[in-house]
XYZ file of C-alpha atoms in Angstrom:
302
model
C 0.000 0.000 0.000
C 1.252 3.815 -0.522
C 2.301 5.494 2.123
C 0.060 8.724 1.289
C -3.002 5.663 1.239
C -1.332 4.059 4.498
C -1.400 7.101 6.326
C -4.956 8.521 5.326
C -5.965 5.001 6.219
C -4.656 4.569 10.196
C -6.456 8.435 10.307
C -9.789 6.626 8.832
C -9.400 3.501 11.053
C -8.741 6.358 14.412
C -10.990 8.201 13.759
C -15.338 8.177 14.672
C -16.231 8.903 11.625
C -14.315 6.042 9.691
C -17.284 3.818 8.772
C -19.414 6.694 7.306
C -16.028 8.110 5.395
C -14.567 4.789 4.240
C -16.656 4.345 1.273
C -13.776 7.161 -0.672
C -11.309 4.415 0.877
C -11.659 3.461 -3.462
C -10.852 6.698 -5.055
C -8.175 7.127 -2.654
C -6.892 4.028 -3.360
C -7.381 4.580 -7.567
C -5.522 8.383 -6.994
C -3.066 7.691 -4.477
C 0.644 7.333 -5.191
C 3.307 9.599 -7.279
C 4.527 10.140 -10.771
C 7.733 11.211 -12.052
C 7.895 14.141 -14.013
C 9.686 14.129 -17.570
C 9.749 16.653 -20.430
C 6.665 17.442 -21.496
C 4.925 15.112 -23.599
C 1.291 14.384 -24.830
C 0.225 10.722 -26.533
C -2.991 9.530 -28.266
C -3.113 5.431 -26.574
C 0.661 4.362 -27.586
C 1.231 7.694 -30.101
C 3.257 10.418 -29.817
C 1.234 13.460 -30.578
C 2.740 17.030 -31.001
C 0.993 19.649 -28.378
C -0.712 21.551 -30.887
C -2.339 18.952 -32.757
C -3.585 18.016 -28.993
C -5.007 20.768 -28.448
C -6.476 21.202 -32.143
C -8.347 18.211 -30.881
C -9.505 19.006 -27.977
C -10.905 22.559 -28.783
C -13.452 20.443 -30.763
C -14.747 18.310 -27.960
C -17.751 19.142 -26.325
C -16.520 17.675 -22.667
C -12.986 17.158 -21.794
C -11.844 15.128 -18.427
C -8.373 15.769 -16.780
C -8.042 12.949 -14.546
C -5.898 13.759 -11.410
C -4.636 12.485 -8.523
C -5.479 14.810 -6.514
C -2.601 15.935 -3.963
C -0.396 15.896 -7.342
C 1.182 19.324 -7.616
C 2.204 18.136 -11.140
C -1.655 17.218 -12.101
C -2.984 20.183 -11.161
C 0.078 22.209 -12.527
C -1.301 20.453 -16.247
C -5.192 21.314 -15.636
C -3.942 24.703 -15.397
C -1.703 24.882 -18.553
C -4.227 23.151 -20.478
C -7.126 25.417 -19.215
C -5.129 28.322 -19.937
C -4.151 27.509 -23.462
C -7.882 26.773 -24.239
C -9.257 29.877 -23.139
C -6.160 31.772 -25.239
C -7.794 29.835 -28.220
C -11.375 31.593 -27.840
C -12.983 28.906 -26.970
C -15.944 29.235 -24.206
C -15.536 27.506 -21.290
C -16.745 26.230 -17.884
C -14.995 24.385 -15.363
C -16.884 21.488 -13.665
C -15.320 20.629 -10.463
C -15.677 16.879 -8.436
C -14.354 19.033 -5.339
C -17.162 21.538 -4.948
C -20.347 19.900 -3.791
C -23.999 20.522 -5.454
C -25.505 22.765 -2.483
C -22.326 25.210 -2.822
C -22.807 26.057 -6.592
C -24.511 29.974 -5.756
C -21.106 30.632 -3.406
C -19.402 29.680 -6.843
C -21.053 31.917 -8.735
C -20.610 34.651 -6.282
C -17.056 34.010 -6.136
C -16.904 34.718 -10.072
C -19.228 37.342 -9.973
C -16.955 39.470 -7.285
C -19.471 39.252 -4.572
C -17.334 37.527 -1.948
C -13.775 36.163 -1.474
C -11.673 33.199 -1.987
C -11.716 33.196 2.055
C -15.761 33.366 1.988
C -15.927 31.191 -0.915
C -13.817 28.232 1.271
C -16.065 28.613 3.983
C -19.401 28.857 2.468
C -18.452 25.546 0.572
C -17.480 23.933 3.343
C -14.006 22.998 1.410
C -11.719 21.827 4.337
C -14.402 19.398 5.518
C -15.977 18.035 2.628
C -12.844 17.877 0.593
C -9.937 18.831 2.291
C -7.173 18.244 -0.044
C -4.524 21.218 0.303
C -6.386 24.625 -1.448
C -3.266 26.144 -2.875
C -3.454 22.758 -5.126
C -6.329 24.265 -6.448
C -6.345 27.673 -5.998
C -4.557 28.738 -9.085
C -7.118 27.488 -11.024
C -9.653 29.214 -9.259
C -8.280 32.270 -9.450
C -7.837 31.719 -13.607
C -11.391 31.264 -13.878
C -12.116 34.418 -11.481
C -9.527 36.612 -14.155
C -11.275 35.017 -17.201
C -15.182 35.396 -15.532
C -15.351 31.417 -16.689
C -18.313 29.531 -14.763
C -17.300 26.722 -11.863
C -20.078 24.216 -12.067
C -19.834 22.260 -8.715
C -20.862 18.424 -9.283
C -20.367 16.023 -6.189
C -22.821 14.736 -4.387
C -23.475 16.107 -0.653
C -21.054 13.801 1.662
C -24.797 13.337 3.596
C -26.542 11.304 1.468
C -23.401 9.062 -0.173
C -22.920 8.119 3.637
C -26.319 7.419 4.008
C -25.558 5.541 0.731
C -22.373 3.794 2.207
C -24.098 2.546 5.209
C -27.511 1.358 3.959
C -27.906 1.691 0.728
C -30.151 3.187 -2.049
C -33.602 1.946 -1.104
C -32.843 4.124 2.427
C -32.572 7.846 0.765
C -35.825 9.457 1.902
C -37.468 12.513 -0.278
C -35.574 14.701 0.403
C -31.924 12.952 -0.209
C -33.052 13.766 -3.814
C -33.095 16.764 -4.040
C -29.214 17.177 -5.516
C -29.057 13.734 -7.167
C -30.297 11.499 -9.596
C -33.877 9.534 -9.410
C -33.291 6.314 -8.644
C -34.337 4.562 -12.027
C -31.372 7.070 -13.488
C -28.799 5.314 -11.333
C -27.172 2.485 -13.919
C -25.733 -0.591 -11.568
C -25.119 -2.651 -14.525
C -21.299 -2.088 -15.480
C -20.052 -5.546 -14.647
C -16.343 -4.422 -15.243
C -16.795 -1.203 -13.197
C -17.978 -3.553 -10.131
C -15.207 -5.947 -10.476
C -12.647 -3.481 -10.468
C -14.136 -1.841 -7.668
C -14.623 -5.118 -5.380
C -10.541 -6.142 -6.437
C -9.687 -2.329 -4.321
C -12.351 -2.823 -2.120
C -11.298 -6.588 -0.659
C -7.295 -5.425 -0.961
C -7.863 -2.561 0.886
C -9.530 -4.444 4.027
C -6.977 -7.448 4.165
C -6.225 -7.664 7.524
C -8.365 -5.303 9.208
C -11.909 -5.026 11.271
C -14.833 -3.620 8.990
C -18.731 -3.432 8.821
C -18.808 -2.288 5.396
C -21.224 -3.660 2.501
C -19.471 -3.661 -0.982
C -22.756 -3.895 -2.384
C -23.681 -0.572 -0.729
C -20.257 0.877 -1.444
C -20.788 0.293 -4.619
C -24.113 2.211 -4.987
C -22.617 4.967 -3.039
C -19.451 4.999 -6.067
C -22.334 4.679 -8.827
C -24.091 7.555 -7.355
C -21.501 9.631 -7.128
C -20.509 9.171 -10.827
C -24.415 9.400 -11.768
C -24.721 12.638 -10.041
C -21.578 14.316 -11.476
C -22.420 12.875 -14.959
C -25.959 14.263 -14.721
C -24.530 18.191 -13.527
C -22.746 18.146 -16.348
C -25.146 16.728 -18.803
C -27.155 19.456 -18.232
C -24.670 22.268 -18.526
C -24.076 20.894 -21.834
C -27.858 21.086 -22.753
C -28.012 24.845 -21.471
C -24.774 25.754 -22.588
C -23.578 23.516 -25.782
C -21.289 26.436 -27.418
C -19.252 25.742 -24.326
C -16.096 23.445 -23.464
C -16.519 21.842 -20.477
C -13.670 21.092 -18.546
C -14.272 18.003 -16.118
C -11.386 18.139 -12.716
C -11.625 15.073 -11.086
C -10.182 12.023 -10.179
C -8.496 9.513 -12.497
C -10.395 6.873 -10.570
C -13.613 8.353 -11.918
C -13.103 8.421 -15.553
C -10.725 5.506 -15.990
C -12.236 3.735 -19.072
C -15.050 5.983 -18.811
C -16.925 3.739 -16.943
C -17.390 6.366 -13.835
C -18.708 9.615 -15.486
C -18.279 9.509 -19.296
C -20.177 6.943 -20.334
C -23.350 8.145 -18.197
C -22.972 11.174 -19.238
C -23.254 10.236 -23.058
C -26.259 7.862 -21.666
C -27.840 11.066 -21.767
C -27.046 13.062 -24.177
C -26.202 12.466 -28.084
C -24.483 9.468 -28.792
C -22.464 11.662 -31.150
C -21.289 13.663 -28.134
C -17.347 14.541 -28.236
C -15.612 13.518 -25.252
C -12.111 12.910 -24.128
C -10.460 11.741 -21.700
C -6.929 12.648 -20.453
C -4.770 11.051 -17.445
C -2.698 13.637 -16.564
C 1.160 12.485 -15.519
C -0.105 8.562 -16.018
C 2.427 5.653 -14.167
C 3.841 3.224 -16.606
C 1.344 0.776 -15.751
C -1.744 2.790 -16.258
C -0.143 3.321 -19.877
C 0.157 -0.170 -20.202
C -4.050 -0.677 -20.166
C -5.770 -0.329 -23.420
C -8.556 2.170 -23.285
C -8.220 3.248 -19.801
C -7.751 6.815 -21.568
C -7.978 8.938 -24.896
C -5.067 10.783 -24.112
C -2.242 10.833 -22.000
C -0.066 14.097 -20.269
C 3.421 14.017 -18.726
C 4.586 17.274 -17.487
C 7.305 19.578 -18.307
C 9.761 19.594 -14.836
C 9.913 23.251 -15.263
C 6.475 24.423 -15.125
């Protein structure tokens, strides 16, 4: 196990709230870990591709996911050197962020709009608790979109209900748990591969230690989270289609597009132009056919 993982882990396991929080315990374990940085370098599966053409490619996408891991300094160094060069192109965009949770979108749009600071905007989206990864990771990119007026759509489900999710399941959300997610018949269990992958992190994970935890209701707690996020942003594409959307989340989300992608195309076009690109990707993640579109290694100076 990583010792980033290992460490969040023995937190989890001390702390009260472990069993309600443990059901991330598979995104952390899909995210965690470090990549070594080379010259910059962009490939389409096993080709080389120069920059430009990339990014001639990608300005004609109608979605575009930038899979981190996300305490990389290196991944989010990319998201912003890719955003940037996109919005130099002319490009409309938005920025749809797995960090910012679906109650918290009007504090995003009063962050953009001037009305209240990056201070005011951490605490009225509760960012330390509900996410909690290191803001200057992220701030950068923040701050771009505040310079540029470019909309943050916020996409996660409310840590509340995947709990509630996590501990008993689907059939136990009550009215009002919908009110920032998907209807139930929306919420696609079927992905056989998905689950299996999922269950092979989930059993690995708990060798050798104490736990009360379902995989079946982990597993609809993971599904809803990628149903919700895939559903935000289906419908900033319907209200918005002249714009690029740029997707920040983690790798563990899109990998094969089984996560978000593929139920976000559920519901729109099937013609729909999406990509996918694992940013800074380890040598066995390049090794998986179709895990991504693209793949990014950074340039050690940026």
């Amino acid at each position: 196990m990583a010792s980033p993982l290992g460490q969040r882990l023995r937190q989890w396991r001390s702390s009260p709230a472990w069993q309600p929080l443990a059901f991330t315990l598979a995104i952390a374990l899909l995210v965690a870990g470090t990549h070594s940085v080379k010259a910059q370098q962009v490939w389409r599966g096993s080709e080389s591709v120069p920059l430009q053409r990339a990014y001639a490619d990608w300005q004609q996408k109608h979605i575009l996911y930038l899979g981190e891991t996300h305490d990389s300094v290196a991944d989010h160094q990319a998201q912003l050197q890719i955003l940037q060069e996109l919005q130099r192109r002319g490009r409309p965009l938005a920025i749809a962020l797995e960090m910012i949770q679906r109650p918290f979108q009007a504090a995003l749009d009063a962050y953009i709009g001037g009305e209240i600071t990056e201070m005011e905007l951490l605490e009225q989206t509760q960012y330390a608790q509900r996410w909690g990864f290191p803001w200057s990771l992220y701030a950068p990119i923040f701050r771009f979109a505040k310079e540029q007026q470019i909309p943050l759509i916020a996409l996660n489900t409310p840590t509340e209900v995947t709990r509630q999710v996590a501990r008993q399941g689907l059939e136990s959300l009550g009215e009002d748990d919908f009110r920032y997610i998907p209807p139930l018949a929306d919420i696609d269990l079927s992905n056989t591969a998905y689950r299996d992958r999922l269950q092979e992190i989930f059993v690995a994970a708990h060798q050798g230690m104490s736990h009360r935890m379902n995989f079946d209701f982990f597993y609809q707690a993971q599904v809803l989270w990628d149903e919700t996020m895939a559903k935000v942003i289906a419908k900033q594409h319907q209200r918005h289609p002249d714009r690029l959307i740029l997707v920040l989340t983690g790798r563990g989300h899109v990998y094969f597009g089984d996560g978000i992608p593929q139920r976000v195309q559920r519901r729109l076009a099937p013609n729909l132009r999406q990509a996918i690109i694992l940013l800074n990707p380890t040598a066995t993640e390049k090794a998986k056919p179709r895990i991504a579109d693209w793949f990014w290694q950074n340039d050690p100076s940026l």
